[in-house]
Coordinates of C-alpha atoms in Angstrom, one line a residue:
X1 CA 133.0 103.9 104.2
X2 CA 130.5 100.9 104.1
X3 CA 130.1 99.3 100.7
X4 CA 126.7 97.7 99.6
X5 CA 126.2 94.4 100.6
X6 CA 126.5 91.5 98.0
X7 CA 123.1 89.9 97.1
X8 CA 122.7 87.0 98.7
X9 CA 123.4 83.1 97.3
X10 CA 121.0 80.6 96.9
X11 CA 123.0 77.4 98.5
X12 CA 121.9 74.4 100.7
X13 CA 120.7 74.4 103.6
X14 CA 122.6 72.1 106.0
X15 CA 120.6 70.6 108.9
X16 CA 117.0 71.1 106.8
X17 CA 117.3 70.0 103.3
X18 CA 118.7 71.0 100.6
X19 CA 117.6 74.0 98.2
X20 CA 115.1 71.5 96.4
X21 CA 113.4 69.8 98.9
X22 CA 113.0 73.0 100.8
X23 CA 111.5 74.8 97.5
X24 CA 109.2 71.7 97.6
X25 CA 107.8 71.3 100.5
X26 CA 107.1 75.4 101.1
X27 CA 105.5 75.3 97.3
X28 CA 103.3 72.5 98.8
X29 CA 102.5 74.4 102.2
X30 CA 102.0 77.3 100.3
X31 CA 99.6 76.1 97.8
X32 CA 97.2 74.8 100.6
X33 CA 96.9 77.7 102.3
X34 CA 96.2 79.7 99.5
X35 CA 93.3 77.2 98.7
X36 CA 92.0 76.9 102.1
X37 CA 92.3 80.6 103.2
X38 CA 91.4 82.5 99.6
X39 CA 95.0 84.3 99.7
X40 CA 95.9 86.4 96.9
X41 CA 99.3 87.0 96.4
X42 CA 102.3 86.3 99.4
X43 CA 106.0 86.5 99.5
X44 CA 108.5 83.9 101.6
X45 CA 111.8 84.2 101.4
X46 CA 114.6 81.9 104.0
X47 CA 117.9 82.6 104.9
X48 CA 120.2 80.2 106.3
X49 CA 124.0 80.3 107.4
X50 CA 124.3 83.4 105.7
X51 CA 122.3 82.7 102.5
X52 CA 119.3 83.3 100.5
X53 CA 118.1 79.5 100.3
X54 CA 114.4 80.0 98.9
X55 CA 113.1 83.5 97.5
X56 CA 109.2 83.0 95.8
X57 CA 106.5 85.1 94.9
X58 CA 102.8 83.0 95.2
X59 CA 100.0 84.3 93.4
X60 CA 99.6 87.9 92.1
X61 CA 100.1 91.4 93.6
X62 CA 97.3 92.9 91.3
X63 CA 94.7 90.4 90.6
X64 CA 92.9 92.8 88.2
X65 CA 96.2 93.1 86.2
X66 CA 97.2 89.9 86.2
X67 CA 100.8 91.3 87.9
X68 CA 102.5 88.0 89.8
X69 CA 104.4 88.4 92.7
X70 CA 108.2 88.8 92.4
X71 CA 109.9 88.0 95.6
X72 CA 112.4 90.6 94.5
X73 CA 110.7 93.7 93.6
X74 CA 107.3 93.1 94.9
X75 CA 106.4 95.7 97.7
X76 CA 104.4 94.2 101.0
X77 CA 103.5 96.3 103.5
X78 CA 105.0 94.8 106.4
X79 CA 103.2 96.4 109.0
X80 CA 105.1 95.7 113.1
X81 CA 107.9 94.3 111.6
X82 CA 108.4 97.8 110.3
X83 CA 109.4 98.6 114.3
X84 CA 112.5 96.1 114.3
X85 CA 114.2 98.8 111.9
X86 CA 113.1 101.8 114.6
X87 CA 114.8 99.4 117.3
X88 CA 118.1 98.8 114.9
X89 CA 118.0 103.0 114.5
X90 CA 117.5 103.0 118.4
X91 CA 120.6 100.8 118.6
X92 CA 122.7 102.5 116.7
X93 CA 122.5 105.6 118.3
X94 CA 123.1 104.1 121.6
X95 CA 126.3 102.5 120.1
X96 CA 126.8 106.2 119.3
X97 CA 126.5 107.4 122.6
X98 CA 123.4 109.4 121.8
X99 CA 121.1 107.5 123.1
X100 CA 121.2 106.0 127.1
X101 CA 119.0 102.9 127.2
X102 CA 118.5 103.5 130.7
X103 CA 118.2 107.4 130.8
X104 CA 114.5 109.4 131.6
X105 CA 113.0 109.7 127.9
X106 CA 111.9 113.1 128.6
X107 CA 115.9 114.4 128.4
X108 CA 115.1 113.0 124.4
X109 CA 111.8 115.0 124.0
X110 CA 110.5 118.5 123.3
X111 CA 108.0 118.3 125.6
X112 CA 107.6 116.3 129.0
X113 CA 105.7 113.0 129.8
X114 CA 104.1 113.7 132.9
X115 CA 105.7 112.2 135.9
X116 CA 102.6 109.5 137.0
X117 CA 104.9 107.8 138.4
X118 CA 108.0 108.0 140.4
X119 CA 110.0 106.1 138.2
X120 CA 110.7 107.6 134.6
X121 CA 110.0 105.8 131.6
X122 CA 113.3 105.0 129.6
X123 CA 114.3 103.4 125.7
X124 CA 114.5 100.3 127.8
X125 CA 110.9 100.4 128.9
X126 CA 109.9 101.8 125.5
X127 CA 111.7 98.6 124.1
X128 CA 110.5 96.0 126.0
X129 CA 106.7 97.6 125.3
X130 CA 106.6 98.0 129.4
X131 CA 106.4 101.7 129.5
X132 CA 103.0 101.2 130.9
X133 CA 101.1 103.3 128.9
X134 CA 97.1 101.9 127.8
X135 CA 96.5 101.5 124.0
X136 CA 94.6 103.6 121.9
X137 CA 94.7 102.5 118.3
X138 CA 92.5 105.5 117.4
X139 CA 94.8 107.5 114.3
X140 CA 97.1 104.6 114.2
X141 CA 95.6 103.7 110.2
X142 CA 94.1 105.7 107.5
X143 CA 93.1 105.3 103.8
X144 CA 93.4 108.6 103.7
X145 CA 96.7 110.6 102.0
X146 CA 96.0 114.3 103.9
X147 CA 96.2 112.7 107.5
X148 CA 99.9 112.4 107.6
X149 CA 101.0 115.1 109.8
X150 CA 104.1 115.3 111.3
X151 CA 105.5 113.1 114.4
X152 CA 106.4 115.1 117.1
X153 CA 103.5 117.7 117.4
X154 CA 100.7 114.8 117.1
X155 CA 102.6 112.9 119.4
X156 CA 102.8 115.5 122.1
X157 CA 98.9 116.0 121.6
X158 CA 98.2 112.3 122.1
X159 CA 100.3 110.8 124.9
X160 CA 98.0 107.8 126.3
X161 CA 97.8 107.6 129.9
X162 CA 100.3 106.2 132.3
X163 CA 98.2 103.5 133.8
X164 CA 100.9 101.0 135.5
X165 CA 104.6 101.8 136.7
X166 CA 107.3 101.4 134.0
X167 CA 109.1 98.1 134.1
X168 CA 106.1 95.6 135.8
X169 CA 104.5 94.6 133.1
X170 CA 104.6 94.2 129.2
X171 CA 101.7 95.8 127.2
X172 CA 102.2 96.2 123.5
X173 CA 102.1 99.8 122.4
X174 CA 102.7 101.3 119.3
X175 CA 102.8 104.8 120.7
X176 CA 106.3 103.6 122.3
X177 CA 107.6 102.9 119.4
X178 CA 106.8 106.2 117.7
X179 CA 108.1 107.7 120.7
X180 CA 111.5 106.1 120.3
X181 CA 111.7 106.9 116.2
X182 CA 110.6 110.6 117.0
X183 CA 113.7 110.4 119.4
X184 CA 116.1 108.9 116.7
X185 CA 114.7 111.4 114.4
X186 CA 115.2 114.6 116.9
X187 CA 118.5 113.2 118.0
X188 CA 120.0 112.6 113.7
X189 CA 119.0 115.8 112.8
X190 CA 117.1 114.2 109.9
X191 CA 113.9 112.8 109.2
X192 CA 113.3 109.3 110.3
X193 CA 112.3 108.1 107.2
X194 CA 115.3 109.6 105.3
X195 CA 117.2 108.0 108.1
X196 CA 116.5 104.7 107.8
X197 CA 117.0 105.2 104.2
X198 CA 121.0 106.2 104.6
X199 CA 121.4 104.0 108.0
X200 CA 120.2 100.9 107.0
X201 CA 118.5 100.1 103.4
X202 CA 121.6 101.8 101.6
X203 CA 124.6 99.8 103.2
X204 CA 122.9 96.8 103.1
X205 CA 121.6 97.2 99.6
X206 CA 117.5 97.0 100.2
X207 CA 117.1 99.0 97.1
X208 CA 113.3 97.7 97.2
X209 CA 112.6 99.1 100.9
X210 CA 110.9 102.1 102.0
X211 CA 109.0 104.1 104.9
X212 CA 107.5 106.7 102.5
X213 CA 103.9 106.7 102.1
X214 CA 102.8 106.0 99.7
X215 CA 106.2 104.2 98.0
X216 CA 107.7 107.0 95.8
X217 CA 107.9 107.0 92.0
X218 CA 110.7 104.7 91.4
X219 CA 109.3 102.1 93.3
X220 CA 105.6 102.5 93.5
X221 CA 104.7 100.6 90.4
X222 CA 106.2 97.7 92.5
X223 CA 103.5 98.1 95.2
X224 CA 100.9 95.2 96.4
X225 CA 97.8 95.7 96.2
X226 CA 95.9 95.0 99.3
X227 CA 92.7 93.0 99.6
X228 CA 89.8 91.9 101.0
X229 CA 87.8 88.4 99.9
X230 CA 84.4 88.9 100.3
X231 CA 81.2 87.7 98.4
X232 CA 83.6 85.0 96.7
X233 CA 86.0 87.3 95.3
X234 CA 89.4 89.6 96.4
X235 CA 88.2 93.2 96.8
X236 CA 91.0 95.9 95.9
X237 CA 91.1 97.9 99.1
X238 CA 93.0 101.4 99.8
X239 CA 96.4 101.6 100.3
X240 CA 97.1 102.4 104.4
X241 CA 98.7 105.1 106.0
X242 CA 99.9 104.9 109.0
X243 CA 99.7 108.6 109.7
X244 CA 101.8 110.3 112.3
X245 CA 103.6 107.0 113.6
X246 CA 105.8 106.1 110.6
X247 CA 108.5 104.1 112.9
X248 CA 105.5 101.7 113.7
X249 CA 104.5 100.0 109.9
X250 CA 105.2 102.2 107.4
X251 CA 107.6 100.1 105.7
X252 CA 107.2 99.1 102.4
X253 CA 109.2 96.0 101.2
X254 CA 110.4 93.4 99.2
X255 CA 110.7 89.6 100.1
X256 CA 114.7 89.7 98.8
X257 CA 115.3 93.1 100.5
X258 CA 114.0 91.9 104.0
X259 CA 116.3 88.7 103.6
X260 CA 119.2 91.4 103.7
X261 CA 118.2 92.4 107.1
X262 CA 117.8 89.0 108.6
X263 CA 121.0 88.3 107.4
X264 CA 122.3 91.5 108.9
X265 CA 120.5 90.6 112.2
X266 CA 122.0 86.8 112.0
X267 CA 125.5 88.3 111.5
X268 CA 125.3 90.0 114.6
X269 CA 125.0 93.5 112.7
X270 CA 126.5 92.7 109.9
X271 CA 126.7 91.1 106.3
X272 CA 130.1 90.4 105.2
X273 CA 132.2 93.8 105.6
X274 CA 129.0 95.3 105.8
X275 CA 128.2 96.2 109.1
X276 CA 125.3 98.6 110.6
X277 CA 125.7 97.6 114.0
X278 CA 128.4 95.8 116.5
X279 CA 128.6 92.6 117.1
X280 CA 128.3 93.4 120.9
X281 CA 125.0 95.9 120.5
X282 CA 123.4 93.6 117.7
X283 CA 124.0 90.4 120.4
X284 CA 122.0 93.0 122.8
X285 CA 118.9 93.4 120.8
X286 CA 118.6 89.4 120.2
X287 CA 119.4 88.4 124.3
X288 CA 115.9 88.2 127.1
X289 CA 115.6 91.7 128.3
X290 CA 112.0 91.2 130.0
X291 CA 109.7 88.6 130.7
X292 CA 106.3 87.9 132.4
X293 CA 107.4 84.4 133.5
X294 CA 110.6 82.4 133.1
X295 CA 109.0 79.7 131.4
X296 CA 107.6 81.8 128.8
X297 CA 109.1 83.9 125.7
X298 CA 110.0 87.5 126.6
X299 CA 111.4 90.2 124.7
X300 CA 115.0 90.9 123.9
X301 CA 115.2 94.7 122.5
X302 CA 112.5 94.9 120.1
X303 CA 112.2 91.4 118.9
X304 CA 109.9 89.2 120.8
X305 CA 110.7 85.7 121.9
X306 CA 108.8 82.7 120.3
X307 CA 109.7 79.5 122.2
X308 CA 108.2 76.7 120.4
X309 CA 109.5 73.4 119.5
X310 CA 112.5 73.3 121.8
X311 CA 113.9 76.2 120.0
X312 CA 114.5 79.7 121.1
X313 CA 112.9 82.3 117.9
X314 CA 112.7 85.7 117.8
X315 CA 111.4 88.2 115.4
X316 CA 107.8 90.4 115.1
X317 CA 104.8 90.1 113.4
X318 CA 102.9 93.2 111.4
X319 CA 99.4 93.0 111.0
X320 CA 97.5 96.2 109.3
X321 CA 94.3 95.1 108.0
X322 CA 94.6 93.6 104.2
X323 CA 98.2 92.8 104.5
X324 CA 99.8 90.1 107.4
X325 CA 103.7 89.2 108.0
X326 CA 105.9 87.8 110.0
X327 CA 109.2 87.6 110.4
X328 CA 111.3 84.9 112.7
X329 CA 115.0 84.2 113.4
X330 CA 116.9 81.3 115.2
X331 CA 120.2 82.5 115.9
X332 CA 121.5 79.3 117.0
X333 CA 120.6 77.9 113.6
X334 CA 121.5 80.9 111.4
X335 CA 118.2 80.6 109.6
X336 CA 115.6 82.8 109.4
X337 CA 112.5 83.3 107.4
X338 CA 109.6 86.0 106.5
X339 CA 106.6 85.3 104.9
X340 CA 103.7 88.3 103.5
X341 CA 100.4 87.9 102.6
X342 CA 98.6 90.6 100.3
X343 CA 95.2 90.0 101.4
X344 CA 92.6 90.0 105.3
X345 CA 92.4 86.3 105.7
X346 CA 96.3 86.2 106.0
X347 CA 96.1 87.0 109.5
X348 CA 95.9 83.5 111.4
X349 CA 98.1 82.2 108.5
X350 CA 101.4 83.9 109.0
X351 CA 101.8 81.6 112.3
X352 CA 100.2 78.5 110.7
X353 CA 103.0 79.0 108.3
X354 CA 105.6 79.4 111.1
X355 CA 103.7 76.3 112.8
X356 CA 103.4 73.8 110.0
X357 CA 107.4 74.8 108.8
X358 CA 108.9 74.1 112.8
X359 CA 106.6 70.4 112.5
X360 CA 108.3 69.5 109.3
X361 CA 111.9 71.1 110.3
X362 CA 111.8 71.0 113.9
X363 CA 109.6 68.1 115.5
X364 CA 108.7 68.9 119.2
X365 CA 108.9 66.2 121.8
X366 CA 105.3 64.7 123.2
X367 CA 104.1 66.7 125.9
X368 CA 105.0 65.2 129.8
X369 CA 102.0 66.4 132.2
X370 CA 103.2 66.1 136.0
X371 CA 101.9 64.4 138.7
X372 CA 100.6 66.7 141.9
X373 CA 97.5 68.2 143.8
X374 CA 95.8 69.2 140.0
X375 CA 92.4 69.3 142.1
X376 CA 93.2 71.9 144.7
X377 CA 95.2 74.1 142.2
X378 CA 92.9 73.7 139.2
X379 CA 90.6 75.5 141.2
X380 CA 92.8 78.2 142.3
X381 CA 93.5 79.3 139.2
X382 CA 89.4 79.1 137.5
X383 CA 88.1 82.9 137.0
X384 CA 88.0 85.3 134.2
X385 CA 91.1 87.5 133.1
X386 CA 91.6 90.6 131.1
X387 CA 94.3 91.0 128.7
X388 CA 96.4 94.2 129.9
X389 CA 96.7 95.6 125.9
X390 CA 93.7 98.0 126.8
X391 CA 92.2 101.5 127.4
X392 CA 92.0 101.9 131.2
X393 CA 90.6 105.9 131.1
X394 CA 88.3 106.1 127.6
X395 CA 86.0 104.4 125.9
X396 CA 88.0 102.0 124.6
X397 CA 87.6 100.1 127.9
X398 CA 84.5 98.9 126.8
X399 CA 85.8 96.8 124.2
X400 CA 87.6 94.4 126.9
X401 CA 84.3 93.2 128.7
X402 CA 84.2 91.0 125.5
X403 CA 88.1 90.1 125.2
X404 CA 88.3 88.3 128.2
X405 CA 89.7 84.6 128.9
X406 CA 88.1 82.1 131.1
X407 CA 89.7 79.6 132.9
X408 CA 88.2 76.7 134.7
X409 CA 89.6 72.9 135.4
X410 CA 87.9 70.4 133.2
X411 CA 88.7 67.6 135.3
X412 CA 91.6 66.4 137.9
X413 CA 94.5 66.7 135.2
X414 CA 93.2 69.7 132.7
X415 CA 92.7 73.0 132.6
X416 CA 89.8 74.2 130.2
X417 CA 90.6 77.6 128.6
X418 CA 88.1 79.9 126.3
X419 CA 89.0 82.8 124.4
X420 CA 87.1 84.1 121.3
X421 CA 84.6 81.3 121.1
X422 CA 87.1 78.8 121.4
X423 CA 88.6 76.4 123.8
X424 CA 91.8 74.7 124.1
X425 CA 92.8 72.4 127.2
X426 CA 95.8 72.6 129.1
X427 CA 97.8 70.1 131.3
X428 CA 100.5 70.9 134.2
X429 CA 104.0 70.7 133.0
X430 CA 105.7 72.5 135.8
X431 CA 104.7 75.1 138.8
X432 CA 101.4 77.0 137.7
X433 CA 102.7 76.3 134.0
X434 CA 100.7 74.4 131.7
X435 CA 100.9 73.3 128.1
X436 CA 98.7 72.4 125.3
X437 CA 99.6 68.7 124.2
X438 CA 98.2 69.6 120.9
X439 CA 99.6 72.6 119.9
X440 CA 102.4 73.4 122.2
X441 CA 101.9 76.5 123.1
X442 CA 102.0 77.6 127.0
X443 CA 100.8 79.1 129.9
X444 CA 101.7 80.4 133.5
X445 CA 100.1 81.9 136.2
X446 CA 101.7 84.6 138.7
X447 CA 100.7 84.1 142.5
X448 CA 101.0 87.3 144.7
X449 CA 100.3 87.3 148.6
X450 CA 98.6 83.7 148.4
X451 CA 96.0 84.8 145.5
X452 CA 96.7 84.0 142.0
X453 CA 97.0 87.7 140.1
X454 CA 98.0 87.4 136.4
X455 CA 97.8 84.9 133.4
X456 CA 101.0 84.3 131.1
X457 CA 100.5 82.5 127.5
X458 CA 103.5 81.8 125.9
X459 CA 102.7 83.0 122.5
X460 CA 101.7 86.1 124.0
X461 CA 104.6 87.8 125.3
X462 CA 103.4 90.8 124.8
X463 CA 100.6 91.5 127.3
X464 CA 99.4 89.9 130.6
X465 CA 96.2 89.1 131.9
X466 CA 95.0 90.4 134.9
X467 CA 92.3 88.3 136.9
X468 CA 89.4 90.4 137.6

């Protein structure tokens, strides 16, 4: 029988600093942000080489109550991250011969996804996001207690609409991933929640984790408050549900407890003698199982790629409204790190986080344009594209006439791209690829039958862009 996991140490950190100077210079990062982007409370906590190296709570979890942060107990909803525990249950049951990655989904179901398609969709496709379903977000959050209802019947009664062939093209969906926990849940004989609870938080010893909403007795007194700074001041907002898709952000969870499961996920499965999966099905889930482009990230089995700074990362962002994470591994370092903020204007700072810490820790080399026919292809490439994260058959389409990118060449060696008001240029670093000399960041263009098709950013690896 497995055994709790040991709490983790707080050592060195070979290769980044020791303890102190790593303490230091997050404090210092940390401190900024909070000044610059009115943050009220947050939560990092960094593991490396199979230790808890720096655990902090900043600011408060109820402002009103003057209640600080304690990286331990403190509960952050941790929106999408919440899936990389759906994709560990996933995993597991493959390991136990339950579940065939490659196998129609439908054998899994108690009803059928229609066949749009000749190809079936399969845990693979549901995965790697490339299922090809459109998005609807509608029912996905709710400040309301009465609209949970149970998985499988709203599910069933909500199916978005096939709109691409399984397997072409990644397009972040959230129904996927309630699809697959549905499955794990139908397949365990046991509700998902309860699940995750005796699969995962229990051997590893997350005593401050959970995926009921809202957080049950024992721990609810631990719960962040969510917030909202408006008319110079943080505004307590509802607690959110995520109603009928409790395997895509439900979770619930301390800084200290998810340092458990990235040590898990950096053990290949395991902590210790603690192991919730193999070394051979954990190794699975972190290797490139999909991608748009080979120069940019891809997905492995439910964590996304981040390539930045000559490194290979992987992990998954959450993003609900009043409460932003992310969390990031590099398995070739052993370290990985999560960081929560309790308030709205922490969504652009869980990657300026990420960004500033790979600078300090990690310095990229300069950026090398090369030389070719910029003029002729620049051109090629100018037109408007539409990211593929969309509704294709409701009302929802309308939204995308807005969220479209425009690409045009600035001159003989740049490309000028615009997105939200903003515009960031681009030089060519390799075939149709192009990279931001400021940032870092990429992007790469698909060419089909002489015409060029599809945009790729490299931060992005979750969607295309289709030219229109």
């Amino acid at each position: 029988s497995q055994q709790p996991a040991p709490s983790p140490v707080v050592g060195r950190v070979p290769g980044i600093g020791d303890s102190t100077e790593l303490a230091g210079f997050v404090d210092g990062v940390m401190a900024t942000l909070f000044r610059e982007r009115k943050i009220a409370g947050a939560v990092v906590a960094v593991v490396k080489d199979g230790r808890l190296v720096h655990s902090k709570g900043y600011g408060h979890a109820d402002v009103a109550r003057g209640i600080p942060v304690d990286p331990a107990r403190t509960l952050f909803r941790a929106g999408s991250v919440s899936k990389l525990f759906t994709w560990t249950a996933v995993m597991q049951q493959v390991e136990a011969g339950r579940i065939d990655l490659d196998r129609d989904i439908n054998e899994y179901l108690d009803w059928k996804i229609p066949a749009t398609f000749a190809e079936p969709i399969t845990m693979r496709h549901l995965m790697t996001h490339t299922a090809g379903f459109e998005d609807d977000a509608r029912g996905l959050l709710s400040d309301d207690s009465t609209s949970i209802t149970p998985m499988g019947p709203w599910l069933a009664a909500h199916e978005p609409a096939r709109v691409r062939p399984p397997g072409t093209f990644s397009a972040y969906s959230n129904y996927s991933t309630a699809l697959a926990g549905y499955i794990v849940q139908r397949i365990a004989g046991i509700e998902y929640e309860r699940y995750i609870e005796e699969r995962i938080f229990a051997p590893l010893g997350m005593t401050y984790a959970t995926f009921v909403q809202p957080a049950p007795p024992s721990l609810a007194e631990h719960q962040s408050v969510g917030y909202r700074w408006t008319d110079g001041r943080f505004e307590r907002m509802p607690f959110e549900y995520t109603p009928a898709q409790s395997p895509v952000g439900s979770l619930s969870i301390s800084g200290e407890a998810m340092s458990r499961f990235m040590l898990a996920h950096l053990g290949l499965g395991a902590i210790g003698s603690t192991r919730i999966l193999g070394e051979a099905t954990a190794r699975q889930m972190q290797e490139r199982g999909f991608a748009h482009h080979s120069a940019m990230s891809g997905w492995g089995l439910g964590f996304y790629e981040m390539l930045s700074h000559g490194i290979r990362i992987i992990g998954h962002g959450g993003d609900p409204q009043w409460v932003h994470s992310l969390l990031w591994l590099v398995p070739e370092d052993q370290l990985g790190v999560f960081v929560s903020y309790n308030t709205d204007t922490g969504g652009a700072v869980t990657d300026q986080f990420r960004e500033i810490f790979l600078d300090h820790y990690y310095p990229a080399a300069p950026v090398r344009p090369i030389a070719g026919d910029f003029a002729t292809t620049g051109a090629r490439l100018e037109g408007t594209y539409l990211g593929n994260r969309r509704g294709y058959t409701t009302f929802l389409k309308a939204f995308a006439l807005s969220g479209g990118v425009v690409v045009r060449k600035d001159s003989d060696t740049t490309l000028a791209v615009t997105s939200d008001g903003s515009t960031r240029m681009f030089v060519p670093t390799g075939p149709l690829v192009f990279t931001d000399p400021i940032a870092g960041e990429t992007l790469g263009f698909r060419e089909e039958g002489g015409k060029i098709t599809h945009a790729f950013f490299g931060e992005l690896p979750m969607m295309a862009f289709e030219r229109v």
